């Protein structure tokens, strides 16, 4: 389990998006909302969508998650 955070302000690296980071990520911004403890970044990104409509997983600490976001949300709606 790891702590995850979402950027309060919109990201510079992903314009218009609120980026999600794991606690240990060197790119975690100074102003964040604590999302909770999650087993994987997919769940953290899903939680972040409850705060902001435009979220994106950090490409450094959440490798692979950003690609699967739409897929994950579709799965969550189906279940
Ligand atoms: Zn990160």
Coordinates of N, CA and C and ligand atoms in Angstrom, one line a residue:
X1 N 0.9 -1.2 0.0 CA 0.0 0.0 0.0 C 0.9 1.2 0.0
X2 N 0.4 2.2 -0.7 CA 1.2 3.5 -0.8 C 0.2 4.7 -0.7
X3 N 0.7 5.8 -0.2 CA -0.1 7.0 -0.1 C -0.1 7.7 -1.5
X4 N -1.3 8.2 -1.9 CA -1.4 8.9 -3.1 C -2.0 10.2 -2.9
X5 N -1.5 11.2 -3.8 CA -2.0 12.6 -3.7 C -2.4 13.0 -5.1
X6 N -3.3 14.0 -5.1 CA -3.6 14.7 -6.4 C -3.3 16.2 -6.3
X7 N -2.7 16.7 -7.3 CA -2.4 18.1 -7.4 C -3.6 19.0 -7.3
X8 N -3.5 20.0 -6.4 CA -4.6 21.0 -6.3 C -4.7 21.9 -7.5
X9 N -3.5 22.3 -7.9 CA -3.5 23.2 -9.1 C -3.2 22.3 -10.3
X10 N -3.5 22.8 -11.5 CA -3.3 22.0 -12.7 C -1.9 21.9 -13.1
X11 N -1.5 20.7 -13.6 CA -0.2 20.3 -13.9 C 0.5 21.1 -15.0
X12 N 1.8 21.3 -14.9 CA 2.5 22.0 -15.9 C 2.9 20.9 -17.0
X13 N 3.1 19.7 -16.6 CA 3.5 18.7 -17.5 C 2.3 18.1 -18.3
X14 N 1.1 18.2 -17.7 CA -0.1 17.7 -18.4 C -1.1 18.8 -18.4
X15 N -1.0 19.8 -19.3 CA -1.9 21.0 -19.3 C -3.4 20.7 -19.1
X16 N -4.0 21.4 -18.2 CA -5.4 21.2 -17.9 C -5.8 20.0 -17.1
X17 N -4.8 19.3 -16.6 CA -5.1 18.1 -15.8 C -4.6 18.2 -14.4
X18 N -5.2 17.5 -13.5 CA -4.7 17.4 -12.1 C -4.0 16.1 -12.0
X19 N -2.7 16.2 -11.7 CA -1.9 15.0 -11.8 C -1.9 14.2 -10.4
X20 N -1.9 12.9 -10.5 CA -1.9 12.0 -9.4 C -0.5 11.5 -9.2
X21 N 0.0 11.5 -7.9 CA 1.3 11.0 -7.6 C 1.3 10.1 -6.3
X22 N 2.3 9.2 -6.4 CA 2.6 8.4 -5.2 C 3.4 9.3 -4.2
X23 N 3.3 9.0 -2.9 CA 4.0 9.9 -1.9 C 5.5 10.0 -2.2
X24 N 6.2 9.0 -2.6 CA 7.6 9.0 -2.7 C 8.1 9.6 -4.1
X25 N 7.1 10.0 -4.9 CA 7.5 10.6 -6.2 C 8.2 11.9 -6.1
X26 N 9.4 12.1 -6.7 CA 10.1 13.4 -6.6 C 9.3 14.5 -7.3
X27 N 8.3 14.2 -8.1 CA 7.6 15.2 -8.8 C 6.3 15.6 -8.1
X28 N 6.0 15.0 -6.9 CA 4.8 15.4 -6.2 C 4.8 16.9 -6.0
X29 N 3.8 17.6 -6.4 CA 3.7 19.1 -6.2 C 3.5 19.5 -4.8
X30 N 3.8 20.7 -4.4 CA 3.7 21.2 -3.0 C 2.3 21.3 -2.5
X31 N 1.3 21.5 -3.3 CA -0.1 21.6 -2.9 C -0.9 20.5 -3.4
X32 N -1.3 19.6 -2.6 CA -2.0 18.4 -3.0 C -3.1 18.1 -2.1
X33 N -4.0 17.2 -2.5 CA -5.1 16.6 -1.7 C -4.7 15.2 -1.5
X34 N -4.7 14.7 -0.2 CA -4.4 13.3 0.1 C -5.6 12.5 -0.3
X35 N -5.3 11.5 -1.2 CA -6.4 10.6 -1.7 C -6.6 9.4 -0.8
X36 N -5.6 8.9 -0.2 CA -5.7 7.7 0.6 C -4.6 6.7 0.3
X37 N -4.8 5.5 0.9 CA -3.8 4.4 0.7 C -4.4 3.5 -0.3
X38 N -3.6 3.2 -1.3 CA -4.1 2.3 -2.4 C -3.0 1.2 -2.7
X39 N -3.5 0.1 -3.2 CA -2.6 -1.0 -3.7 C -2.0 -0.6 -5.0
X40 N -2.6 0.2 -5.8 CA -2.1 0.5 -7.1 C -2.6 1.9 -7.5
X41 N -1.9 2.4 -8.5 CA -2.2 3.8 -9.0 C -3.6 3.9 -9.7
X42 N -4.0 2.8 -10.3 CA -5.3 2.8 -10.9 C -6.4 3.2 -9.9
X43 N -6.4 2.7 -8.7 CA -7.4 3.0 -7.7 C -7.2 4.4 -7.3
X44 N -6.0 4.9 -7.2 CA -5.8 6.3 -6.8 C -6.3 7.3 -7.8
X45 N -6.1 6.9 -9.1 CA -6.6 7.8 -10.2 C -8.1 7.8 -10.1
X46 N -8.7 6.7 -9.9 CA -10.2 6.6 -9.8 C -10.7 7.5 -8.7
X47 N -10.0 7.4 -7.5 CA -10.4 8.2 -6.4 C -10.3 9.7 -6.7
X48 N -9.2 10.1 -7.4 CA -9.0 11.5 -7.8 C -10.1 12.0 -8.7
X49 N -10.7 11.1 -9.5 CA -11.8 11.6 -10.3 C -13.0 12.1 -9.5
X50 N -13.1 11.7 -8.2 CA -14.2 12.2 -7.4 C -13.9 13.6 -6.9
X51 N -12.7 14.1 -7.0 CA -12.3 15.4 -6.7 C -12.3 16.3 -7.9
X52 N -11.7 15.8 -9.0 CA -11.6 16.6 -10.2 C -12.0 15.8 -11.4
X53 N -12.6 16.4 -12.4 CA -13.0 15.7 -13.6 C -11.9 15.4 -14.5
X54 N -10.8 16.3 -14.5 CA -9.7 16.1 -15.4 C -8.5 15.7 -14.6
X55 N -8.2 14.4 -14.5 CA -7.1 13.9 -13.8 C -6.2 13.0 -14.7
X56 N -5.0 13.0 -14.3 CA -4.0 12.1 -15.1 C -3.0 11.6 -14.2
X57 N -2.6 10.3 -14.3 CA -1.6 9.7 -13.5 C -0.2 10.3 -13.9
X58 N 0.6 10.5 -13.0 CA 2.0 10.9 -13.2 C 2.7 9.8 -14.1
X59 N 3.4 10.3 -15.1 CA 4.1 9.3 -15.9 C 5.4 8.8 -15.3
X60 N 5.8 9.4 -14.2 CA 7.0 9.0 -13.5 C 6.7 7.9 -12.5
X61 N 5.8 8.2 -11.6 CA 5.5 7.2 -10.5 C 4.3 6.3 -10.7
X62 N 3.5 6.6 -11.7 CA 2.3 5.8 -12.0 C 2.4 5.3 -13.4
X63 N 3.5 4.7 -13.8 CA 3.7 4.2 -15.1 C 2.6 3.3 -15.6
X64 N 2.1 3.7 -16.7 CA 1.1 2.8 -17.4 C -0.4 3.1 -17.0
X65 N -0.6 3.8 -15.9 CA -1.9 4.1 -15.4 C -2.7 5.0 -16.3
X66 N -2.1 6.0 -16.8 CA -2.8 7.1 -17.5 C -3.4 6.5 -18.8
X67 N -2.8 5.5 -19.3 CA -3.3 4.8 -20.5 C -4.6 4.1 -20.2
X68 N -4.7 3.6 -19.0 CA -5.8 2.7 -18.7 C -7.0 3.4 -18.0
X69 N -6.9 4.7 -17.9 CA -7.9 5.4 -17.1 C -9.3 5.2 -17.6
X70 N -9.5 5.4 -18.9 CA -10.9 5.3 -19.5 C -11.4 3.8 -19.3
X71 N -10.5 2.9 -19.5 CA -10.8 1.5 -19.4 C -11.3 1.2 -18.0
X72 N -10.5 1.7 -17.0 CA -10.8 1.5 -15.6 C -12.2 2.0 -15.2
X73 N -12.4 3.3 -15.7 CA -13.7 3.9 -15.3 C -14.9 3.1 -16.0
X74 N -14.7 2.6 -17.1 CA -15.7 1.8 -17.8 C -16.0 0.6 -17.0
X75 N -14.9 0.0 -16.4 CA -15.0 -1.2 -15.6 C -15.8 -0.9 -14.3
X76 N -15.4 0.2 -13.7 CA -16.1 0.6 -12.4 C -17.6 0.8 -12.6
X77 N -18.0 1.4 -13.8 CA -19.4 1.7 -14.0 C -20.1 0.4 -14.3
X78 N -19.4 -0.6 -14.9 CA -20.1 -1.8 -15.2 C -20.3 -2.7 -14.0
X79 N -19.5 -2.6 -13.0 CA -19.6 -3.5 -11.8 C -20.5 -3.0 -10.8
Ligands
LIG1 ZN1 4.6 11.2 -9.8

